[in-house]
CSV table of C-alpha atoms and ligand atoms in Angstrom, one decimal:
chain,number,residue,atom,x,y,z
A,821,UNK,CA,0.0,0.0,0.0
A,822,UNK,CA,2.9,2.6,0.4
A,823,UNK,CA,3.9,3.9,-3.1
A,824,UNK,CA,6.9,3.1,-5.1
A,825,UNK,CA,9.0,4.9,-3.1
A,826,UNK,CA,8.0,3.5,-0.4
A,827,UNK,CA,6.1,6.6,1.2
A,828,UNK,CA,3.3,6.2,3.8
A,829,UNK,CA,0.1,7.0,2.0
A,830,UNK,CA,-3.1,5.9,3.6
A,831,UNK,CA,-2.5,5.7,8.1
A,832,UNK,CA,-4.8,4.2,10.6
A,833,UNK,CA,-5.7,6.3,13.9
A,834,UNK,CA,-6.5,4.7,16.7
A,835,UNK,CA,-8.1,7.2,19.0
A,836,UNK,CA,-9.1,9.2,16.2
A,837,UNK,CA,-12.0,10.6,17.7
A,838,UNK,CA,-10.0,12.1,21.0
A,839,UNK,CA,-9.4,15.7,20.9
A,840,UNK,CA,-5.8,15.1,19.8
A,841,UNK,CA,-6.7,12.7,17.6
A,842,UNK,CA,-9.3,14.4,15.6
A,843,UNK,CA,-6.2,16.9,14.8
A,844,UNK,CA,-4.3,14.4,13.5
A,845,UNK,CA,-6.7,13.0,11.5
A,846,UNK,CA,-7.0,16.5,9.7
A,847,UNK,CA,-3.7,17.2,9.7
A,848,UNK,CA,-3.4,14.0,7.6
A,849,UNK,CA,-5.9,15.3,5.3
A,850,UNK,CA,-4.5,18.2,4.7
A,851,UNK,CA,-1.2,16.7,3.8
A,852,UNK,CA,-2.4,14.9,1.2
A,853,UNK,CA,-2.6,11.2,3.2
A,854,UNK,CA,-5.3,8.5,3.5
A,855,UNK,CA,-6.6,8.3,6.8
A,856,UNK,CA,-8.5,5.2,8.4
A,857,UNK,CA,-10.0,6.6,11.8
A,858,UNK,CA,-11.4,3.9,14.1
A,859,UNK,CA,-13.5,5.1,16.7
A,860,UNK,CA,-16.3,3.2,18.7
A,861,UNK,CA,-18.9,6.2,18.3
A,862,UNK,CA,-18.5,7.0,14.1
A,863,UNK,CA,-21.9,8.9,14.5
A,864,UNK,CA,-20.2,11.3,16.7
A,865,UNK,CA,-16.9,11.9,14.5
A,866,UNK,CA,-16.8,15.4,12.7
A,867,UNK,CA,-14.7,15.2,9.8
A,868,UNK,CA,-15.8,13.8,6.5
A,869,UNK,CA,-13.8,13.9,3.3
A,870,UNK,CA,-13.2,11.6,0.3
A,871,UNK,CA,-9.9,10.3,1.9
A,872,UNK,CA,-11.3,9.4,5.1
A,873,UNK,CA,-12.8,6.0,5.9
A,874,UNK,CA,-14.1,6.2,9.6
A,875,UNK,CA,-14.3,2.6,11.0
A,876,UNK,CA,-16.7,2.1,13.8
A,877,UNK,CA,-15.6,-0.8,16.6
A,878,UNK,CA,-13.3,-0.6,19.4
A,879,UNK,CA,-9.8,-1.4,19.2
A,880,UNK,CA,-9.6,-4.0,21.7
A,881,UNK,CA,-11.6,-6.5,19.2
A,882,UNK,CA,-9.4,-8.1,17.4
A,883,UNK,CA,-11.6,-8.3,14.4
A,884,UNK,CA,-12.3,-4.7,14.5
A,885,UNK,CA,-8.5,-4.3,14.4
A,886,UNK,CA,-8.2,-6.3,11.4
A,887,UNK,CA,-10.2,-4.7,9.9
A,888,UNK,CA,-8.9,-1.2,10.4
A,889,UNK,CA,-5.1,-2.1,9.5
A,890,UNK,CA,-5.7,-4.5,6.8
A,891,UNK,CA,-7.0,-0.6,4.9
A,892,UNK,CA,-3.7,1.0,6.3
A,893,UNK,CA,-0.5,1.1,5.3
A,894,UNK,CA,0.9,2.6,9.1
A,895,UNK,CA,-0.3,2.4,12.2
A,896,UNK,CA,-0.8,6.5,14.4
A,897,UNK,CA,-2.1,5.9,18.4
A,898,UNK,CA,-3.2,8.4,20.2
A,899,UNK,CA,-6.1,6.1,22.3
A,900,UNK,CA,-7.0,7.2,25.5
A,901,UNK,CA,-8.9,7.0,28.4
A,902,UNK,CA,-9.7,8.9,32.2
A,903,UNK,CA,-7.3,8.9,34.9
A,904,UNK,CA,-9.0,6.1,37.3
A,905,UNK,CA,-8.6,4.3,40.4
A,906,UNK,CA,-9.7,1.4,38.3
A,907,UNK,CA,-7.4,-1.3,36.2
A,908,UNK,CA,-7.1,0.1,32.9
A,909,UNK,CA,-6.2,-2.7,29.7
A,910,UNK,CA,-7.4,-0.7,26.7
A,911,UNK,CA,-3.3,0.8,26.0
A,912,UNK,CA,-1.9,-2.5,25.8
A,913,UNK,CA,-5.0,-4.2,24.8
A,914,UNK,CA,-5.2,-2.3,21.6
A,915,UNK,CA,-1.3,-2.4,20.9
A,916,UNK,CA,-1.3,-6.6,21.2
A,917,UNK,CA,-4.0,-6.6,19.0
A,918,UNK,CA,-2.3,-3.5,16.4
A,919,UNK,CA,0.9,-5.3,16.6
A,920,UNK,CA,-0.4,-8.8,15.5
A,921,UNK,CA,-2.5,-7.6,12.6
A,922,UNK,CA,0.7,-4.9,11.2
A,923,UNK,CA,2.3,-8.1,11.0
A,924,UNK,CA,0.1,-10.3,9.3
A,925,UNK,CA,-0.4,-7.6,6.8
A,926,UNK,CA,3.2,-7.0,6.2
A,927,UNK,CA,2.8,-3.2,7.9
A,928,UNK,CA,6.2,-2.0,9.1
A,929,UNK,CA,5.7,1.5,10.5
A,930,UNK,CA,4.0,2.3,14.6
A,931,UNK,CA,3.9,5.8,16.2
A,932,UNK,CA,2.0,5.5,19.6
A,933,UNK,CA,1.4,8.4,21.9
A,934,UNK,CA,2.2,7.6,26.0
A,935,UNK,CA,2.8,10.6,28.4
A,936,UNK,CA,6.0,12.1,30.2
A,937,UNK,CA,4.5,10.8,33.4
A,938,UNK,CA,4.7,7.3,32.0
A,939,UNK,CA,8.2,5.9,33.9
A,940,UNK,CA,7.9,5.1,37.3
A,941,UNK,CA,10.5,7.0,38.4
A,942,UNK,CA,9.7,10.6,38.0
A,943,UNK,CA,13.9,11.3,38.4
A,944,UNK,CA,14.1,14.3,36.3
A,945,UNK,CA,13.1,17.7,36.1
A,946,UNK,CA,12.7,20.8,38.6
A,947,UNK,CA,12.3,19.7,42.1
A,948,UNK,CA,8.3,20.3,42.0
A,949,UNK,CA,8.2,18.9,38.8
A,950,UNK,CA,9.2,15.1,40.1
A,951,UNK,CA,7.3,15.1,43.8
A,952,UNK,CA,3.9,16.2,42.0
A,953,UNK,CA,5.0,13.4,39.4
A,954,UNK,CA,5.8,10.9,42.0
A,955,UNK,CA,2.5,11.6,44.3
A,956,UNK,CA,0.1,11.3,40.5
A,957,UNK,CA,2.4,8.9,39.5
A,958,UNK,CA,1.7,6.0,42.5
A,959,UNK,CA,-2.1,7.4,42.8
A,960,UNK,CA,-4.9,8.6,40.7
A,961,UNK,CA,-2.7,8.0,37.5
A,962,UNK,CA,-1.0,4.6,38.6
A,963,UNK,CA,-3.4,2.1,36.8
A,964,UNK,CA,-3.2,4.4,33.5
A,965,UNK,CA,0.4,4.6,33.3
A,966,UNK,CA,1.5,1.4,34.3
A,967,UNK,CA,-1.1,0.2,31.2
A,968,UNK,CA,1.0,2.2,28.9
A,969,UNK,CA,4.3,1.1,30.4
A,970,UNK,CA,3.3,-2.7,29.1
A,971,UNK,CA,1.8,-0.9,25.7
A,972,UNK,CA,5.7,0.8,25.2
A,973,UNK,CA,7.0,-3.0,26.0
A,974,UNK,CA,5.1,-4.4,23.6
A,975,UNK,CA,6.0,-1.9,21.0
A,976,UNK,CA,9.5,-1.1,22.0
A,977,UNK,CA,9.9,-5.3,21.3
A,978,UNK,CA,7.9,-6.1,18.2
A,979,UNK,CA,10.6,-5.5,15.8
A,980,UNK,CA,8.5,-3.2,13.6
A,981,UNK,CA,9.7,0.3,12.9
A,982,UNK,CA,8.5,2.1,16.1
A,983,UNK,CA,8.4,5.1,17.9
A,984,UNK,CA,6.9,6.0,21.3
A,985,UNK,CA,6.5,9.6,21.9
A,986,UNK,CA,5.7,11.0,25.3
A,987,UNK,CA,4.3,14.5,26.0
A,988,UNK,CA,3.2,16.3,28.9
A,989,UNK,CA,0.2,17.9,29.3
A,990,UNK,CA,-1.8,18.7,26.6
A,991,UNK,CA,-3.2,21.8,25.7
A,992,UNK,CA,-6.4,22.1,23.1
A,993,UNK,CA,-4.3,24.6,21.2
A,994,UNK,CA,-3.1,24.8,17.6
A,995,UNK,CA,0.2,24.9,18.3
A,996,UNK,CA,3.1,27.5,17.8
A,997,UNK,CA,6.5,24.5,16.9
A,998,UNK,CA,7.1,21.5,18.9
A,999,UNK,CA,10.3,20.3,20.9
A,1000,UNK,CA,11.5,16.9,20.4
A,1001,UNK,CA,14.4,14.7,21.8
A,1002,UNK,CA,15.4,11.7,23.7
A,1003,UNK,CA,16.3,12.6,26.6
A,1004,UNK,CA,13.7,13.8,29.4
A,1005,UNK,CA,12.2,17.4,28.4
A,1006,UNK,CA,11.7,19.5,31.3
A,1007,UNK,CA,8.7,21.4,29.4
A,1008,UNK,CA,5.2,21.3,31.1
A,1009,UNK,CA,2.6,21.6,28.4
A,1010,UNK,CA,2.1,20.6,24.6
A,1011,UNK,CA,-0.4,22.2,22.0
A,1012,UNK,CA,-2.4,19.4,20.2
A,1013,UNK,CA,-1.6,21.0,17.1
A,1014,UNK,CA,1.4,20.3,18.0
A,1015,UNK,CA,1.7,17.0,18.9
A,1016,UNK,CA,-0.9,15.9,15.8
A,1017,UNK,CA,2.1,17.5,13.3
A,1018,UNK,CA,4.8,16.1,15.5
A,1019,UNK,CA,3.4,12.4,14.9
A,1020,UNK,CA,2.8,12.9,10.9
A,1021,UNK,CA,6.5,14.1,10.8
A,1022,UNK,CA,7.7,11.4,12.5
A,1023,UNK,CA,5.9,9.0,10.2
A,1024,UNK,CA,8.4,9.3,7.5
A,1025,UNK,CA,11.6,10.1,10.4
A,1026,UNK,CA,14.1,7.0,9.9
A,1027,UNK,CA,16.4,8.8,12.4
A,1028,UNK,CA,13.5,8.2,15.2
A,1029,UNK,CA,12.8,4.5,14.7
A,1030,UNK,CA,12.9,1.9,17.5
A,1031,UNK,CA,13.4,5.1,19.9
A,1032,UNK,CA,11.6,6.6,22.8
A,1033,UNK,CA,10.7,10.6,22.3
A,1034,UNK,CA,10.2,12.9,24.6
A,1035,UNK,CA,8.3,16.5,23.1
A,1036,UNK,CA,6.7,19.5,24.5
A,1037,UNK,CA,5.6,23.2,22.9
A,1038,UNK,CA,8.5,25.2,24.8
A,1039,UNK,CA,7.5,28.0,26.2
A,1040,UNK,CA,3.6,26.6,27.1
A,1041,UNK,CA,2.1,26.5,30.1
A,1042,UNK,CA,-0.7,24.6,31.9
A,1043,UNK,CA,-3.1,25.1,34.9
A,1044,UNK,CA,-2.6,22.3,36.9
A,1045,UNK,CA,-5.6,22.2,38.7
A,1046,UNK,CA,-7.9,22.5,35.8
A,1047,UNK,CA,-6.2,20.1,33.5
A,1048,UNK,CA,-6.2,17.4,36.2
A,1049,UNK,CA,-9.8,17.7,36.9
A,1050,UNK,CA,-10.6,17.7,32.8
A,1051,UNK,CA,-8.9,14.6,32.5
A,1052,UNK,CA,-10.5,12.6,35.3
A,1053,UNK,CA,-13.9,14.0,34.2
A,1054,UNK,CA,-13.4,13.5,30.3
A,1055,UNK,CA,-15.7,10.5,29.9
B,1422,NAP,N1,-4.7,14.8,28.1
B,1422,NAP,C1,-3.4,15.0,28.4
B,1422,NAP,O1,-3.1,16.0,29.0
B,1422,NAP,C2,-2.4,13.9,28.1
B,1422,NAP,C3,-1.1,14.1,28.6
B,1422,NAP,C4,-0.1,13.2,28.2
B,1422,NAP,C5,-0.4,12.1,27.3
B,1422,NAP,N2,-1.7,12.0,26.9
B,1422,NAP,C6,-2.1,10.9,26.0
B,1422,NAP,O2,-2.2,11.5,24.7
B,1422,NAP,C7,-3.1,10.7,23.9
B,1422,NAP,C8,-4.2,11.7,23.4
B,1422,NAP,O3,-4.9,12.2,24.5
B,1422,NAP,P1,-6.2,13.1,24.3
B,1422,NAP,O4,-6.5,13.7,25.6
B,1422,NAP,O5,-6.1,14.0,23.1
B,1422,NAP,O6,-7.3,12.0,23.9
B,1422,NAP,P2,-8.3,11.2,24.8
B,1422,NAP,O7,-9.3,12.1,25.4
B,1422,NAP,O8,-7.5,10.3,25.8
B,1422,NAP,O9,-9.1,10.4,23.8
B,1422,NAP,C9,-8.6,9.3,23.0
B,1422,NAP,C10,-9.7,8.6,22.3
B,1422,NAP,O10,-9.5,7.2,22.5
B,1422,NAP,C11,-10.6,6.5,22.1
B,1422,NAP,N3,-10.7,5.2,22.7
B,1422,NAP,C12,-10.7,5.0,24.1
B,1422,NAP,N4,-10.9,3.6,24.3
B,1422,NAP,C13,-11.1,3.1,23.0
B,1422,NAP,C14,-11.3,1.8,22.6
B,1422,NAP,N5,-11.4,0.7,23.5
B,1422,NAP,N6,-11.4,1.6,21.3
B,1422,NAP,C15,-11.4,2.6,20.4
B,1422,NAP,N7,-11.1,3.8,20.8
B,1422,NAP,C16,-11.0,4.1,22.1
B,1422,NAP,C17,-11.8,7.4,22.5
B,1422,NAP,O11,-12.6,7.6,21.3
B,1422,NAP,P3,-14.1,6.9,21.1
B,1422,NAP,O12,-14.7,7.0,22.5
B,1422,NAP,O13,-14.7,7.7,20.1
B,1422,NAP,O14,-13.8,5.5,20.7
B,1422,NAP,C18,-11.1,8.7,22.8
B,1422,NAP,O15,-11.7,9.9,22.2
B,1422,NAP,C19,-3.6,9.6,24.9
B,1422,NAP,O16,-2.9,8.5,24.6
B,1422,NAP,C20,-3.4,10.2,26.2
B,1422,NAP,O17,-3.2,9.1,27.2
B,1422,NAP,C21,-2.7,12.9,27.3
């Protein structure tokens, strides 16, 4: 499905109905790409266009999955859920199953969105910065973050051409350039915008595959409070 040059022309998104999601989706458009977007409510999504292909199902079916990838030539995550105090599967759940299906369907390329607050040890950054990480980290977003830990695992090891990209908090902004690099980024906030065109660069970025990236809109801020009540409250 890529062309002869081996370009990446039609991508699934998982997620694609998420805030940052939707972005990407359009993003995608407007660069000219194919865009599968599976979402479990496709009466809900908002875009429509003659590239698009919204697939209704959830992506911890496997045959939903199939589906979806068997019409894709690379695979964008940006699936999501609350924070909760409950056990959360859906991060690895839909990575087992989007992992299994690239590879029966010869599909090389992975970009899967986790968060900065992923790791379990919150060792970098301004003093603040890693004891209001450590205090989320073992509470309210434990289950959540260790479910993408075991997602990254499962990607970091599948011997496809991967990359994990972790950013802070995000922001419902267009965006105004994105940070990325390997190394912890000590940068509090991302714009969507952002992050949507940071994923559909790194698409075609041979420099970033089988590597963890961390990225962040320098310069952005976030209200803690706010953001942390948004996100337990968003579904
Ligand atoms: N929000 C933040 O500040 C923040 C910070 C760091 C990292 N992240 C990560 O960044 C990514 C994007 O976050 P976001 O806040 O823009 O999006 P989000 O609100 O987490 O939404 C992601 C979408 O995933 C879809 N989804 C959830 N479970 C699904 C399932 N079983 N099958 C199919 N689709 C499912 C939902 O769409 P449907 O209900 O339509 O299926 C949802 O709209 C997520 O991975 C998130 O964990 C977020």
């Amino acid at each position: 499905m890529t062309d002869d040059t081996g370009s990446i022309r039609r991508i699934l998104v998982l997620g694609a109905n998420g805030p940052s999601g939707r972005r990407v989706v359009q993003r995608a458009l407007d660069r000219g790409l194919g865009v599968v977007a599976l979402t479990r409510h496709p009466e809900a999504f908002p875009i429509r266009h003659d590239r698009l292909e919204v697939v209704g199902g959830d992506a911890t079916d496997p045959a939903t999955m199939d589906a979806a990838v068997s019409k894709a030539d690379a695979v964008v995550s940006t699936i999501g859920v609350a924070y909760t105090w409950s056990p959360v599967d859906v991060y690895s759940a839909a990575a087992r199953h989007a992992l299994a299906t690239m590879r029966r369907h010869g599909l090389r390329r992975i970009v899967v969105v986790t968060s900065m607050g992923a790791p379990k040890k919150v060792e970098e950054g301004g003093r603040f910065r890693r004891v209001m990480g450590q205090v989320f980290r073992s509470t309210f977003t434990r289950t959540l973050y260790d479910d993408m830990l075991r997602m990254e695992d499962m990607v970091s090891t599948s011997g496809l051409d991967w990359t994990i990209v972790r950013p802070p908090g995000l922001a419902d902004e267009d965006g105004r350039g994105y940070a990325i690099q390997e190394s912890f980024l000590d940068s509090p906030a991302m714009a969507r915008g952002d992050l949507a065109a940071c994923l559909l660069d790194l698409l075609d970025r041979e420099d970033w595959y089988e590597r963890t990236a961390y990225v962040a809109t320098p310069g952005m801020r976030l209200e803690l409070i706010p953001t942390i009540r948004k996100e337990m409250l968003k579904r």
